[in-house]
Every structure is written in structure tokens, then in C-alpha cells.
mmCIF file of C-alpha atoms in Angstrom:
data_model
loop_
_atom_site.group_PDB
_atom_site.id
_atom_site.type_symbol
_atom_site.label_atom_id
_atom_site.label_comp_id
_atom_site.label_asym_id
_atom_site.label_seq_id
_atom_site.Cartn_x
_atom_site.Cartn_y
_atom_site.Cartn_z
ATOM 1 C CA UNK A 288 6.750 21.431 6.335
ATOM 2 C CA UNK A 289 7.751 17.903 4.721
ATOM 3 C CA UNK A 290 6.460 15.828 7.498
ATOM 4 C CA UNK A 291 4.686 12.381 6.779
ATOM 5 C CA UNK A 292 1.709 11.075 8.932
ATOM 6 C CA UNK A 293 1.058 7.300 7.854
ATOM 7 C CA UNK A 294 -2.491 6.307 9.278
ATOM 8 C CA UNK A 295 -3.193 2.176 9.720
ATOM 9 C CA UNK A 296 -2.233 -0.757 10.659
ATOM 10 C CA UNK A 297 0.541 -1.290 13.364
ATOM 11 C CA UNK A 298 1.025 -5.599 13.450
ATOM 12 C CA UNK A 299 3.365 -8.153 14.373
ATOM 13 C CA UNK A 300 4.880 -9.716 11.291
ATOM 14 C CA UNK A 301 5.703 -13.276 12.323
ATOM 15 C CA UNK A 302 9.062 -14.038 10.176
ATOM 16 C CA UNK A 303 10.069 -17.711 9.685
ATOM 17 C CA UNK A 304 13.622 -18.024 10.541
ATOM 18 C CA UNK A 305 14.812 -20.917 8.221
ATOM 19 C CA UNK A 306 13.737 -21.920 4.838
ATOM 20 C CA UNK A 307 11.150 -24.486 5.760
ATOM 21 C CA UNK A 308 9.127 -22.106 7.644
ATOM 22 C CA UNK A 309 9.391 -24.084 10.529
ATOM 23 C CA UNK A 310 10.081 -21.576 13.515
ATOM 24 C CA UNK A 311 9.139 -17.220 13.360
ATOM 25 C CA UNK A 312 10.298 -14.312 14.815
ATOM 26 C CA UNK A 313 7.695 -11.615 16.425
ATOM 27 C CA UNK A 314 8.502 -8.084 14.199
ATOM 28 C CA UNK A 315 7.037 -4.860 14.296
ATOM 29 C CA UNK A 316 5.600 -4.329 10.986
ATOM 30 C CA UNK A 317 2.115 -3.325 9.012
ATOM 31 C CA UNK A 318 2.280 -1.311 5.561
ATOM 32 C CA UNK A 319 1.556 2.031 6.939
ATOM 33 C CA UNK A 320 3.969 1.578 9.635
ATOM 34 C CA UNK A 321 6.389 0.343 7.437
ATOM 35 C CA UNK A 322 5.975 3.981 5.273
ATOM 36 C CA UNK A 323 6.284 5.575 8.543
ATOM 37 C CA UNK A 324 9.699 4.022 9.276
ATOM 38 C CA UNK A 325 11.134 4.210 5.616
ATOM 39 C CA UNK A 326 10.017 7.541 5.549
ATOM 40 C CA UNK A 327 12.157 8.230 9.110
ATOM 41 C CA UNK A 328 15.223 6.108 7.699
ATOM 42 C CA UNK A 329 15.750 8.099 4.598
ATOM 43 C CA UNK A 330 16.141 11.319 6.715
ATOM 44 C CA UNK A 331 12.395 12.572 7.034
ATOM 45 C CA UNK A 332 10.434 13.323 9.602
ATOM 46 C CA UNK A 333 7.051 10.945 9.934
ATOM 47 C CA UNK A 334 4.380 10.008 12.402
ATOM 48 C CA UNK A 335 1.883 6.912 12.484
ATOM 49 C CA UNK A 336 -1.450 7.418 13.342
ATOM 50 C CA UNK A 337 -3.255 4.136 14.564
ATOM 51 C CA UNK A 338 -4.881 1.562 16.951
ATOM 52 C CA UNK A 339 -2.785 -0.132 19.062
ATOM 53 C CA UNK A 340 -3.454 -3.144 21.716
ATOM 54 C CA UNK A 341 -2.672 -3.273 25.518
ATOM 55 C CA UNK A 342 -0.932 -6.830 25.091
ATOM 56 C CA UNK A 343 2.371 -7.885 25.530
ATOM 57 C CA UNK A 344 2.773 -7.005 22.081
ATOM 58 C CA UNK A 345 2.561 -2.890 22.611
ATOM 59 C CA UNK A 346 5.485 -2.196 23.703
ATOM 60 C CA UNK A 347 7.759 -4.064 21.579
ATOM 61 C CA UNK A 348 5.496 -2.404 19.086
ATOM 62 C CA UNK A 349 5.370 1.688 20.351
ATOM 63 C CA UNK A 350 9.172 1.218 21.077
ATOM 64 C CA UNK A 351 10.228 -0.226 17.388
ATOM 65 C CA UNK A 352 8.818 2.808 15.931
ATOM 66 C CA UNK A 353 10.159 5.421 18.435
ATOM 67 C CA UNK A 354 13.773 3.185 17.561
ATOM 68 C CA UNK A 355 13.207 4.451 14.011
ATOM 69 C CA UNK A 356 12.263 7.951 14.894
ATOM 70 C CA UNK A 357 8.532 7.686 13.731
ATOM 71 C CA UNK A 358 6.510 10.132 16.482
ATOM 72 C CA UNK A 359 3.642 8.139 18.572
ATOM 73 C CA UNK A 360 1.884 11.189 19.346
ATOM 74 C CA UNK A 361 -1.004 9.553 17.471
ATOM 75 C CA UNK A 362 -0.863 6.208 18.391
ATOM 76 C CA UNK A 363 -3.738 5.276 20.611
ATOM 77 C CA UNK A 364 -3.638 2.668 22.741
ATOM 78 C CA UNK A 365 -7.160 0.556 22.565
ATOM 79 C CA UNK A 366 -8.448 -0.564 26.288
ATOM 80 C CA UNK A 367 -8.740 -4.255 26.440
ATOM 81 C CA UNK A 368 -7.735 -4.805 22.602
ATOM 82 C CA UNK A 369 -5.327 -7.345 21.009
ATOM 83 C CA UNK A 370 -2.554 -6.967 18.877
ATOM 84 C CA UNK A 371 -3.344 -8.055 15.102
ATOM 85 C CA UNK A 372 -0.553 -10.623 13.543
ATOM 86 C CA UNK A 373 -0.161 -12.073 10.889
ATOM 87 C CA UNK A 374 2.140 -14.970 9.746
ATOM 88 C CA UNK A 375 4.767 -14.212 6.457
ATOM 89 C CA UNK A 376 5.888 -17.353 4.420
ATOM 90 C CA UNK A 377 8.423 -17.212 2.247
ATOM 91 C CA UNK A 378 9.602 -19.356 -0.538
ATOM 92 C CA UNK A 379 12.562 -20.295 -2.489
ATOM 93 C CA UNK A 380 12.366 -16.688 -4.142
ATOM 94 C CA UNK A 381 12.205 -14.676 -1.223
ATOM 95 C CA UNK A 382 8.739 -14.198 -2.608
ATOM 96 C CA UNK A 383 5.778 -14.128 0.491
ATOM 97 C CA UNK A 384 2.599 -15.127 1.440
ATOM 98 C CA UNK A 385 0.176 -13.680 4.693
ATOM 99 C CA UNK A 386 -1.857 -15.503 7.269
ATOM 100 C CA UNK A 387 -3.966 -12.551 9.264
ATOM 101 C CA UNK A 388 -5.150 -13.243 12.690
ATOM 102 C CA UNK A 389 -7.258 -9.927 12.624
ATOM 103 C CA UNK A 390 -10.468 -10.357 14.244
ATOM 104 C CA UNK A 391 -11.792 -7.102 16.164
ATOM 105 C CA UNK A 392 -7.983 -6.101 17.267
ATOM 106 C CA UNK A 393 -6.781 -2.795 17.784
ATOM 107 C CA UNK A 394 -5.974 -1.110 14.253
ATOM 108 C CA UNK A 395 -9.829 -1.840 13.431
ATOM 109 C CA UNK A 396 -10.871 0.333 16.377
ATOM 110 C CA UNK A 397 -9.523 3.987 16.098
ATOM 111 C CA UNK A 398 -12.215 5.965 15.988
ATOM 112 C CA UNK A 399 -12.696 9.447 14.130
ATOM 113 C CA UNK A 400 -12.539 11.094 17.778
ATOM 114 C CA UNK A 401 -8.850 9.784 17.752
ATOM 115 C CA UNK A 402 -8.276 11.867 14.765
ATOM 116 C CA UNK A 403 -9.109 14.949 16.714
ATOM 117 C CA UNK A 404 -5.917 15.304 17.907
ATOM 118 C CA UNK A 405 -4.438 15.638 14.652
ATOM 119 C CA UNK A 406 -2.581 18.768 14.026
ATOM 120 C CA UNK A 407 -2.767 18.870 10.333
ATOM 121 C CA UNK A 408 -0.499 22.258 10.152
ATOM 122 C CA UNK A 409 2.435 20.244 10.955
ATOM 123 C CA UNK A 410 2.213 17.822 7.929
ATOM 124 C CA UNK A 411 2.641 17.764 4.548
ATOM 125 C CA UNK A 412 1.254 14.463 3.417
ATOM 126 C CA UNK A 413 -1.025 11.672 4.618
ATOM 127 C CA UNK A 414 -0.824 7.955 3.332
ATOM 128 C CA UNK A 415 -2.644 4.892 4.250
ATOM 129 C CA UNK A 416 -3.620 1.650 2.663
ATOM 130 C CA UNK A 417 -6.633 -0.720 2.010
ATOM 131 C CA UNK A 418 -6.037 -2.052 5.071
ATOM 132 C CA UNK A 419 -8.311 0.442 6.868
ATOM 133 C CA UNK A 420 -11.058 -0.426 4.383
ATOM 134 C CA UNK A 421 -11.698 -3.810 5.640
ATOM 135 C CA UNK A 422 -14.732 -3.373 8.257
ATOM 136 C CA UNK A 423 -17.402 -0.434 8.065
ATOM 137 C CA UNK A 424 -16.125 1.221 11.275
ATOM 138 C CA UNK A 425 -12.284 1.748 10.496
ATOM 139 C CA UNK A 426 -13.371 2.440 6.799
ATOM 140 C CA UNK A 427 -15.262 5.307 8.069
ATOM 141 C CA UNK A 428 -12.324 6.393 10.020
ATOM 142 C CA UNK A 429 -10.371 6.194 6.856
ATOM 143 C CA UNK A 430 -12.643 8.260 4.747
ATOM 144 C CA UNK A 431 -12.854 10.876 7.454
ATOM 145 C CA UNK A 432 -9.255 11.193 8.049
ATOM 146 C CA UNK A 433 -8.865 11.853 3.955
ATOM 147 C CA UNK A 434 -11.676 14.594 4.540
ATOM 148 C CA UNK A 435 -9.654 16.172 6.974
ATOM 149 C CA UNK A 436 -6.085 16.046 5.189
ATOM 150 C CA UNK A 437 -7.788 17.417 1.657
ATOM 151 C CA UNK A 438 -9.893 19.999 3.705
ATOM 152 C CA UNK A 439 -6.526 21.261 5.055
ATOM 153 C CA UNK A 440 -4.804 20.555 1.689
ATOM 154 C CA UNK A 441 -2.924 17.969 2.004
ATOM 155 C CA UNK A 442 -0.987 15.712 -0.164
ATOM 156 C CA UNK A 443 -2.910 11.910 0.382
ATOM 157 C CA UNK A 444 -1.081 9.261 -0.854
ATOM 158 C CA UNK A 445 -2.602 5.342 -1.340
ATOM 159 C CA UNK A 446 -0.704 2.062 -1.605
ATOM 160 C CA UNK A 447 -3.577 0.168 -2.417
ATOM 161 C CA UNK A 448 -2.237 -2.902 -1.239
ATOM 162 C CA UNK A 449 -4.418 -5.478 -1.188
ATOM 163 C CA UNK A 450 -4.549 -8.383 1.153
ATOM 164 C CA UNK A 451 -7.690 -10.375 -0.593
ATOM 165 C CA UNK A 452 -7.988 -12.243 2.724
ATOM 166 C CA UNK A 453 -9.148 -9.810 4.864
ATOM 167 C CA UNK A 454 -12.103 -9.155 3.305
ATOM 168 C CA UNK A 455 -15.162 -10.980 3.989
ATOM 169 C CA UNK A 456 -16.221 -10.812 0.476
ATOM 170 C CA UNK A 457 -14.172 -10.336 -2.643
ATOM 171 C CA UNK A 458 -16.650 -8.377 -4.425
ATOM 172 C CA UNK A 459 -17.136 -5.478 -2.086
ATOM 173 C CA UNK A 460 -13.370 -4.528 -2.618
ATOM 174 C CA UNK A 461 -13.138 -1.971 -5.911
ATOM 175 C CA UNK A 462 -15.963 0.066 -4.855
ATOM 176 C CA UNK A 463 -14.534 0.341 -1.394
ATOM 177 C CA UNK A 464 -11.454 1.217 -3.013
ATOM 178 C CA UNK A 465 -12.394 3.226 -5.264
ATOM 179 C CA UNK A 466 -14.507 5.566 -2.736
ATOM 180 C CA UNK A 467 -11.109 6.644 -2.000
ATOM 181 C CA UNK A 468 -9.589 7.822 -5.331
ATOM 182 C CA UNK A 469 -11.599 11.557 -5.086
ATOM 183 C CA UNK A 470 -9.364 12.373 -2.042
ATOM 184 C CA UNK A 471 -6.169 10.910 -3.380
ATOM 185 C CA UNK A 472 -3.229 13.005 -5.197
ATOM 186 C CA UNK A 473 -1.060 9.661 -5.690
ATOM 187 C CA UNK A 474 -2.259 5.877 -5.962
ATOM 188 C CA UNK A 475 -0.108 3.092 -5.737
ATOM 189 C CA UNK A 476 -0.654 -0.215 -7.722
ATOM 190 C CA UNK A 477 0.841 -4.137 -8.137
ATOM 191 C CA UNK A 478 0.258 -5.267 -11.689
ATOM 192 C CA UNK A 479 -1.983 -8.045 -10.267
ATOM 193 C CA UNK A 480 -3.852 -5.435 -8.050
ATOM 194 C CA UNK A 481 -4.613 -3.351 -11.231
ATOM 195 C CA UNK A 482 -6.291 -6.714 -13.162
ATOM 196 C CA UNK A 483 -7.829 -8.095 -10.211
ATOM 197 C CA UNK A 484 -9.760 -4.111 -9.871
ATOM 198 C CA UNK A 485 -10.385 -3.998 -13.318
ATOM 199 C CA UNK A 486 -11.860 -7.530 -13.720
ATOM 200 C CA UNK A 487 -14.105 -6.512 -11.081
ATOM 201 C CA UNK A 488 -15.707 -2.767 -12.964
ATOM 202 C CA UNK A 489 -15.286 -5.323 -16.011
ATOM 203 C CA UNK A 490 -12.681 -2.784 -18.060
ATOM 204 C CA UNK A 491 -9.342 -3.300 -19.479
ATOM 205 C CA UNK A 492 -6.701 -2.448 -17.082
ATOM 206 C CA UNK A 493 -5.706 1.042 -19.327
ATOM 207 C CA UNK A 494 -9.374 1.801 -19.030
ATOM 208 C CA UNK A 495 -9.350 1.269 -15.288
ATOM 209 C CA UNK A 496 -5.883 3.134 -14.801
ATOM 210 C CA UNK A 497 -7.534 6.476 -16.549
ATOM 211 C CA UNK A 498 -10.581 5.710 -14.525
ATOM 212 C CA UNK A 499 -8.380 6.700 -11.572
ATOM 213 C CA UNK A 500 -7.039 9.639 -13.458
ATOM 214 C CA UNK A 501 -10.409 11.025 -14.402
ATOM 215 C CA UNK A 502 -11.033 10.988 -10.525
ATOM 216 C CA UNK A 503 -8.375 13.897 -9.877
ATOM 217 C CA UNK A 504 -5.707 11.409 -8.813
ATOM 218 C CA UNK A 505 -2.381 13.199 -10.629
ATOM 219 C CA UNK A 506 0.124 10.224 -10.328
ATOM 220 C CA UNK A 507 -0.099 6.316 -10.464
ATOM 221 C CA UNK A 508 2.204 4.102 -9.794
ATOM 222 C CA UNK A 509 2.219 0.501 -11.005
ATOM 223 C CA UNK A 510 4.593 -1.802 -9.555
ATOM 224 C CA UNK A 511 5.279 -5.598 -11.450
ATOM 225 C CA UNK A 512 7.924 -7.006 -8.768
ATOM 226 C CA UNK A 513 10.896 -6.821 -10.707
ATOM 227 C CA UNK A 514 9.832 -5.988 -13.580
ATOM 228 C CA UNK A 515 9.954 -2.300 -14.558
ATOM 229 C CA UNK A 516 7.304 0.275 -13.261
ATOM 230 C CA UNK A 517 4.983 2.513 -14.715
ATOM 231 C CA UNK A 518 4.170 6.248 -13.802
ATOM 232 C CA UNK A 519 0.909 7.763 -15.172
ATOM 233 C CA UNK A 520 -0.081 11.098 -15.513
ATOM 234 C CA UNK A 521 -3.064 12.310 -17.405
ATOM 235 C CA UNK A 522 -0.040 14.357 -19.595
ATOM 236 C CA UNK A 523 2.495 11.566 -19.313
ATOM 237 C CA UNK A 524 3.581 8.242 -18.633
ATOM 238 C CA UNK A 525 7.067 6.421 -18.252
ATOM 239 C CA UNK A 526 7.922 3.251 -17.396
ATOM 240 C CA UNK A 527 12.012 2.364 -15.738
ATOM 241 C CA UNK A 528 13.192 -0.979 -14.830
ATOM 242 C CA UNK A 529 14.261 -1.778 -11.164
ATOM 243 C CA UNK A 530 17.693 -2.957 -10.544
ATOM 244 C CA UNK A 531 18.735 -6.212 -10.804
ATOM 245 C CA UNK A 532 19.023 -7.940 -7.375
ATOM 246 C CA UNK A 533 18.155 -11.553 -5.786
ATOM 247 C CA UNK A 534 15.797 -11.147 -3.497
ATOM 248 C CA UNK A 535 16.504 -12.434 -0.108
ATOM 249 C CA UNK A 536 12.576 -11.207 1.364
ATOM 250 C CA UNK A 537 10.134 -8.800 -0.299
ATOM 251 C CA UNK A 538 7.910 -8.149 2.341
ATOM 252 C CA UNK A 539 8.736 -4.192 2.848
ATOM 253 C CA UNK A 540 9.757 -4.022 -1.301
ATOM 254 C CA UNK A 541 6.422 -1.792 -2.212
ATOM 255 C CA UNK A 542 6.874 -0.114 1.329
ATOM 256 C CA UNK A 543 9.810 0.935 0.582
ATOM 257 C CA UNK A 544 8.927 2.098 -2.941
ATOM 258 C CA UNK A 545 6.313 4.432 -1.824
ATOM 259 C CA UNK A 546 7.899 5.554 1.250
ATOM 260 C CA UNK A 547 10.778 6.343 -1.227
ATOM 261 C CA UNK A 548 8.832 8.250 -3.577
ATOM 262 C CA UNK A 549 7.270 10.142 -1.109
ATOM 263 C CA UNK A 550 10.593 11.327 0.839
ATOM 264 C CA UNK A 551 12.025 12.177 -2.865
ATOM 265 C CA UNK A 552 8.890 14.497 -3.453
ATOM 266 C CA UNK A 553 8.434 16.182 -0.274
ATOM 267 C CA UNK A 554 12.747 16.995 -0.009
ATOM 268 C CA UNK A 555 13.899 17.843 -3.571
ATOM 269 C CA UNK A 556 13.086 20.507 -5.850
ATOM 270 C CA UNK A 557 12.068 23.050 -2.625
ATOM 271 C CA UNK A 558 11.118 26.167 -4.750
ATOM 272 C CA UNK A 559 8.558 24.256 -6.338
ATOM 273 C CA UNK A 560 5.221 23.566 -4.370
ATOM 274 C CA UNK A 561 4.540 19.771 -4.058
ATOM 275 C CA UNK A 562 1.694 19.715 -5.676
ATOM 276 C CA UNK A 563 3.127 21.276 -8.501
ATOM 277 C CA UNK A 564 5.626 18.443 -8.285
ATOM 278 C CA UNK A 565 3.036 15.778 -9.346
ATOM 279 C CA UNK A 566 2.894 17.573 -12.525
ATOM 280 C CA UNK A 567 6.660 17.984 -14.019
ATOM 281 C CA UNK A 568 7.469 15.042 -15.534
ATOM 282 C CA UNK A 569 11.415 15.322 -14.887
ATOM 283 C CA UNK A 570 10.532 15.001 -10.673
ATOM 284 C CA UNK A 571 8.275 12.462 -11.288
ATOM 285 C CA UNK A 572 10.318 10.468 -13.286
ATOM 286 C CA UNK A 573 13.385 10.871 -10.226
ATOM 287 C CA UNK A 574 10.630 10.127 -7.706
ATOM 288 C CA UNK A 575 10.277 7.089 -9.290
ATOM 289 C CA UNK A 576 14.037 6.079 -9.984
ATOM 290 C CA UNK A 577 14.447 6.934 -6.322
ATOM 291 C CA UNK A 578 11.467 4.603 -5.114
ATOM 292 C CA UNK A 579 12.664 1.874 -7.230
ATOM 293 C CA UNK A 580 16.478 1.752 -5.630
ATOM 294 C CA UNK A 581 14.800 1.995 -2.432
ATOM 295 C CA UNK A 582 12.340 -0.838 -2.919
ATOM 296 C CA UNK A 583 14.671 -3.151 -4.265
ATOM 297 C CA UNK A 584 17.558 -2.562 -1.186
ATOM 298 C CA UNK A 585 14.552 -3.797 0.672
ATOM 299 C CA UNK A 586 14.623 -6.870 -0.083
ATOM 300 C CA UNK A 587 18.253 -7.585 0.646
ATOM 301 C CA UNK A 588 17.458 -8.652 3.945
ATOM 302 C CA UNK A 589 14.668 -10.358 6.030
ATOM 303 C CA UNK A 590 11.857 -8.122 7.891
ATOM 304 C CA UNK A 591 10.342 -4.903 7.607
ATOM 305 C CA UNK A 592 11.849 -1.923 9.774
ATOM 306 C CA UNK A 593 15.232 -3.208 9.353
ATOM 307 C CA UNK A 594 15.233 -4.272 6.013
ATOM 308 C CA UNK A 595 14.158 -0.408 4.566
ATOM 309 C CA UNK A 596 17.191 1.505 3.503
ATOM 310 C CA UNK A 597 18.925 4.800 4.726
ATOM 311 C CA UNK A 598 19.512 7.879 2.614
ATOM 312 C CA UNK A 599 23.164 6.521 2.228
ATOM 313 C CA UNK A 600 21.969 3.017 0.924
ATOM 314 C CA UNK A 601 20.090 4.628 -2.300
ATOM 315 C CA UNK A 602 22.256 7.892 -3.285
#
């Protein structure tokens, strides 16, 4: 079974439509969701697992993943909860910025009952991001959905992905994130995520990437934009360069990366158990040539869902 169940946030991405950011388009969108999808595009099969409002917003939302073949089995609509949106500038580089408006909305309420439902025999791997690591309640959630995916051994896979904004204070984030690393077979890193954790435990950032290592986690992945990436293993590390591209909007780029990763690990190499995978260095080192062609196809065009590539885009 190869099948992906990305647990999180399901948003609207408000997308300016010219370059002064002076009008926006409601999009389906949230990192998790955005796995989900990129995960479906390339060929795989993926479900989302999340909170999701009764608004005018839920259907547009529900049906833009079901467009993308991403199941819904486990999205739970929230009684008398809002959608969560959050405003994307860009500038001159395609490079963006977020505005949340995330105040007690849906993704914050699923509940560990929700996660009942689960049936873990049909997956292979479960990702999420920081996201759900915001508030006490959905961080609970979080933790207990990793429980259940390692108890039923499960590959976990975490784009750290920081939005600083969300939390209500700064200094609460590395430990939150870090609770995290004992379930987690793969971690996903930005360069600037990496010195802003490490600043925090007060280490170097080598010293806080083998921190994560010494935790169990087999792979990390650091991401620099377009700059070349880093794997690290605790018996190897490579770095590759992206290719070169101009950027029309990054916002799925890491999305894209990790979903691509993922897809490459869980449908190549099928003799070999996947968590055996983490360990050869020649996989790993596709995985990652693979995630980088998808990332950067992502941000050839504006938006989330429709900006992540197809199999055919990146072979």
C-alpha cells in the first residue's frame, strides 16, 4: 500500500491577481492539503485528514480536493465553524508573504475522536506540518495522530513549515516542534527555519540538524529557495542544486518538494521496504532530484493545486 494521508490545515489562499496586490482570488490551498493534491497529481493515491468549516467556503473547498483526486473520507466538517484564510502577497520575485485570519476556525478543532475513523491499514505514510502545533488542542490532536501512525508503523513525514505569525509567542515554537521529531522518519527544513530553531536551543545549525538525527529521524531535508538542497542521513549527506527557473509564484514550491519526495519513495524501488529506502543513499539521493524538479515546476504558475506538477511535467 503506497497511499498518503496528509493531516492539517485545509484554507483559502487569497491570491492577488495583478502585481500591485490590489485585487485576490479565493483558492483552495493549506500545506498539508497542498501534499495531498501533489501527491494525487503525480499519480498517487492520497487522502487529507482535517477540520473543515460549514461556510460558503466548504464546498469550493471539499470539491477542489475531490477535483484532484485527494479522498475526503476524513475530512470533518466542524458545526458552526469558519473557514481559516489567509492573504498571499507577492513581490517582484514571485517571492510571498502570509496574512492569517485564523482565530478558533475549523482546522484548529478536529479532535482525536475524528481520528477514530482512521483506517491506518490502508496507508503507507502520514505527513503534516507545524501548522497543527499552533494551539494546545489541535497540537494534541497532532501528537496523537503520530502515536497512532508509528504504533501501526507508519512512515511520518514533517514539513516543518513555519508560519512565525501564528504563534502567540515566538519562544514556545522549537520545543513544540521538536516534541515531534521522536515520531518522525523524515523532517523537512527552509535554511531560515533551521537558524531561526537553532538560535532558539542556542546551537549551531549542524549541531541542531544532528540533534534531529539523534532523535531517530533517518532523513532531513533542507531547502534554501533556489539554492541547492541538502539531504542528511546519520551515514550520509548530499547536497544537488535545483534547476534554474524564474519564478512566477512560490507559494506551493516546498509543497511540491515534499509531496515529490514522498511519491518518489513510496513508487520506486518496490522490492525494497520503504523504510529501508530512507537508508540507501542512491534512492535518497533520486528522491531528492525528483522533489527538486517538482518544486521548482511549481512555481511556474500562480496558486497552489494548480500550480503542482503531473508525473509527465517532472520525468
Amino acid at each position: 500500500m503506497t497511499k498518503l494521508l496528509s493531516l492539517g490545515e485545509l484554507l483559502i489562499d487569497m491570491l492577488p491577481q495583478d502585481s500591485q496586490n490590489s485585487a485576490y482570488l479565493p483558492i483552495a490551498g493549506g500545506a498539508p492539503a497542498n501534499v495531498a493534491v501533489g501527491y494525487a497529481k503525480l499519480g498517487g493515491k492520497a487522502a487529507f485528514c482535517g477540520g473543515m468549516g460549514d461556510d460558503y467556503f466548504a464546498k469550493q473547498l471539499s470539491n477542489a480536493l475531490a477535483q484532484y483526486n485527494v479522498s475526503t473520507e476524513y475530512l470533518f466538517t466542524i458545526k458552526d465553524s469558519q473557514t481559516a484564510m489567509v492573504i498571499v502577497s507577492l513581490d517582484e520575485t514571485g517571492e510571498r508573504s502570509f496574512n492569517f485570519y485564523r482565530h478558533n476556525t475549523a482546522d484548529l478543532l478536529l479532535t482525536c475522536e475524528h481520528l477514530a475513523h482512521i483506517n491506518w491499514e490502508d496507508l503507507s505514510t502520514l505527513h503534516f506540518c507545524s501548522n497543527t502545533l499552533t494551539d494546545k488542542a489541535i497540537a494534541r490532536t497532532t501528537i496523537n495522530a503520530l502515536k497512532l501512525a508509528k504504533n501501526n508503523h507508519k512512515l511520518v513525514s514533517f514539513d516543518v513549515n513555519l508560519r512565525y505569525s501564528l504563534w502567540q509567542n515566538s519562544n514556545d515554537i522549537e520545543q513544540n516542534v521538536h516534541a515531534c521529531y521522536a515520531y518522525c522518519d523524515i523532517v523537512k527544513l527552509s535554511r531560515d527555519e533551521l537558524n531561526f530553531l537553532a538560535e532558539q536551543t542556542q546551537q549551531t545549525p549542524d549541531d541542531y540538524l544532528q540533534s534531529i538525527l539523534d532523535t531517530d529521524v533517518s532523513l532531513v531535508f533542507l531547502t534554501d529557495g533556489p539554492a541547492p538542497a541538502t539531504v542528511y542521513h546519520n551515514a550520509f549527506a548530499f547536497t544537488e542544486a535545483a534547476p534554474i527557473i524564474t519564478a512566477v509564484d512560490t507559494t506551493s514550491a516546498g509543497d511540491a518538494f515534499i509531496a515529490g519526495v514522498l511519491y518518489y519513495l513510496n513508487h520506486n524501488d518496490e522490492n525494497i521496504l520503504l523504510t529501508d529506502k530512507l537508508n540507501n543513499q542512491q534512492i535518497v539521493k533520486r528522491a531528492l532530484n525528483f522533489g527538486l524538479r517538482c518544486g521548482s515546476k511549481a512555481c511556474l504558475a500562480k496558486g497552489a493545486f494548480p500550480a503542482l506538477p503531473m508525473l509527465v511535467d517532472v520525468v
